Amino acid sequence: MTLRNLVLLFGLVCCQFVLAQDSIVNALQEVVISDVYLKKFSTSQNIQKLSDSIIKINKPSLTSLLNYNSLIYFKENGLGMVSSPSFRGTTAQQTAVIWNGININSQLNGQTDFNTISTRNFSSISVRSGGGSSIYGSSAIGGSIHLNTDLVFDNDISNEIQLDYGSFNTVGINFNSKISSEKIATQIGFSRNSSDNDYDFPETNKKNENGQFYNQSFNLNFGYQFNSKQYLKLYSQLFDGERHFSAAYGSVSKSKYQNLDTRNVLEWKAFFQKFTSTLRLAHLQEQYNYFENKSNSNYSFGKAETSILKYDASFKLGDEIQINTIVDYSQTKGIGSDLTENVRKIGSTSVLLKHNVTNWFLFEVTARKEVTNQYQSPFLFSIGTVFQPFQFYKIKINGSRNFRIPSFNDLYWKGSGNPNLKPENSFQGEITQEISNKNISFQVTGFGIKINDLLRWKPNESGVWSPENVENVLTYGTEVVLKINKKINRHLFDFTTTYGYTKSINQKTEKELIYVPNHKWVTSFQYYYKRVSINHQVLYNGTVFTSSDNQNSLTDYLVYNAGLQYGFGKSQNLKLGIQAANVFNEKYQNVLGRPLPGRNYTLNINLNF
């Protein structure tokens, strides 16, 4: 990263800030999300909602979207390869992904590969910072990502097609259709993405070899409204993908990986004055095949099937108090070529309370207890308050206990699994101060997380790697967010800048955890005028350690993206655009030995009808 690039970007951002100082008009419609717990019981925590316009200008993987629009750090083994997050300095298994209210982290390895999630067919995507295990269960320690699909009964028909073509023969096809009446609502979505992914490694004569991939996802969502007080909804998703795993720099790889995931949720909801009854049935299946040599028919595999039954009874005591009681039961069966077959059964009870004491003070309390024969689950809770003494100023405080259960790989991997593992558990707290008016918001958050019994795979006396509860970790930091919108006649400016400072310390060694940057900064700017829209993105990641003794590290880097779009027709139903990624051709990597692409381009066509 050169000084010239830093100075140029600083000047660009400052100019955008100066252009956005007067009164502001919010041009984006309020997003209504299907996850009711996110809407009703997360008031004391920070939630970042990513609008439809932000989703469309980013590449379709969840990694790309969140890397440039949140403070989550991603370890990506090359473009499109395995991608795992570090949220507030925690591990990949400590970030939960919630699909329409259901936790979809893998039962096999305990995490979600963010390059196996296509973003284009969701109504909204939200980032919830901080602990959430008392609502969403295992893994919600650093935070959670919420993928929501909304079904609205509003007598409407809309269709959208987006086509992308870019560098490295990268092709994207996305179709989204919504048809609704007063009784029926449907949403159908299809997305396919593929790439030769043979990019040059910057400043070398080498290419990314054996990195080609494709993936396709299909979404079918259906709702039927019996009357104004009762409806039935079905959410269904299928993801199918194949990746040829590229090797680290200087190595050769012949491997490939196939995965197939299906997710289905059936929801029945009925309203009875101040009582609401919700019953959910869910079935999740994940399956992978790994070929060490893609030319050989031999492969290893893993498969897990999870069935969930959840009942939620919600009560309103006047206009000020809301109570939810939730009872759920899940059963997971895991099998694989390297797993001893096993079945895990978990039952849990949760109570959620929110009390609007006055128009300037509220508090919310959630509690959860799980019962299973495979581990001793801690009592989980969250307590939060919002204090708003002035219309323009508020304070949010939240404290919680959260946990992450051992995965099937941790417990049952042949020859290495440890059935005596304890869940990771954490205590954490955060405080946020926010200043805002109708048009601007400035937010500062301080947080701390104490994680006990962190799971690590380590070699035993015989040299066999096995998981153990061996470490305690202290993570703390600060997050700053500034958002400004401005409208001058027909000119609209939308500016967001976010900075995070994070320390994550192994309390035994007093060393920082690997792949946790102390500094991350992201800025996005969008400008609209008549038929033209321009967007800019800036990503800065600070230095990260790559060895536990903190002797080796990856240097910091700054990546700048820019795009232009033009609309045709009176209603601008047809839009053509171009996106340029890594404009300054920065040489960088976020995993040691895994260079990411230099400058590259994407052309896109968006048609609404």
mmCIF file with all atom_site columns, N, CA, C and O in Angstrom, residues 33 369 375 533:
data_model
loop_
_atom_site.group_PDB
_atom_site.id
_atom_site.type_symbol
_atom_site.label_atom_id
_atom_site.label_alt_id
_atom_site.label_comp_id
_atom_site.label_asym_id
_atom_site.label_entity_id
_atom_site.label_seq_id
_atom_site.pdbx_PDB_ins_code
_atom_site.Cartn_x
_atom_site.Cartn_y
_atom_site.Cartn_z
_atom_site.occupancy
_atom_site.B_iso_or_equiv
_atom_site.pdbx_formal_charge
_atom_site.auth_seq_id
_atom_site.auth_comp_id
_atom_site.auth_asym_id
_atom_site.auth_atom_id
_atom_site.pdbx_PDB_model_num
ATOM 1  N N  . ILE A 1 33  ? -38.244 -7.162  8.536   1.00 0.00 ? 33  ILE A N  1
ATOM 2  C CA . ILE A 1 33  ? -37.580 -8.454  8.500   1.00 0.00 ? 33  ILE A CA 1
ATOM 3  C C  . ILE A 1 33  ? -38.447 -9.531  9.147   1.00 0.00 ? 33  ILE A C  1
ATOM 4  O O  . ILE A 1 33  ? -39.257 -9.257  10.032  1.00 0.00 ? 33  ILE A O  1
ATOM 5  N N  . LYS A 1 369 ? -32.297 -22.179 28.819  1.00 0.00 ? 369 LYS A N  1
ATOM 6  C CA . LYS A 1 369 ? -31.650 -23.350 29.396  1.00 0.00 ? 369 LYS A CA 1
ATOM 7  C C  . LYS A 1 369 ? -31.860 -24.533 28.470  1.00 0.00 ? 369 LYS A C  1
ATOM 8  O O  . LYS A 1 369 ? -32.996 -24.827 28.073  1.00 0.00 ? 369 LYS A O  1
ATOM 9  N N  . TYR A 1 375 ? -23.642 -32.936 26.897  1.00 0.00 ? 375 TYR A N  1
ATOM 10 C CA . TYR A 1 375 ? -22.799 -31.932 27.547  1.00 0.00 ? 375 TYR A CA 1
ATOM 11 C C  . TYR A 1 375 ? -23.631 -31.216 28.594  1.00 0.00 ? 375 TYR A C  1
ATOM 12 O O  . TYR A 1 375 ? -24.857 -31.271 28.594  1.00 0.00 ? 375 TYR A O  1
ATOM 13 N N  . SER A 1 533 ? -25.973 6.580   -10.967 1.00 0.00 ? 533 SER A N  1
ATOM 14 C CA . SER A 1 533 ? -25.558 6.311   -9.589  1.00 0.00 ? 533 SER A CA 1
ATOM 15 C C  . SER A 1 533 ? -24.088 5.909   -9.588  1.00 0.00 ? 533 SER A C  1
ATOM 16 O O  . SER A 1 533 ? -23.615 5.210   -10.489 1.00 0.00 ? 533 SER A O  1
#
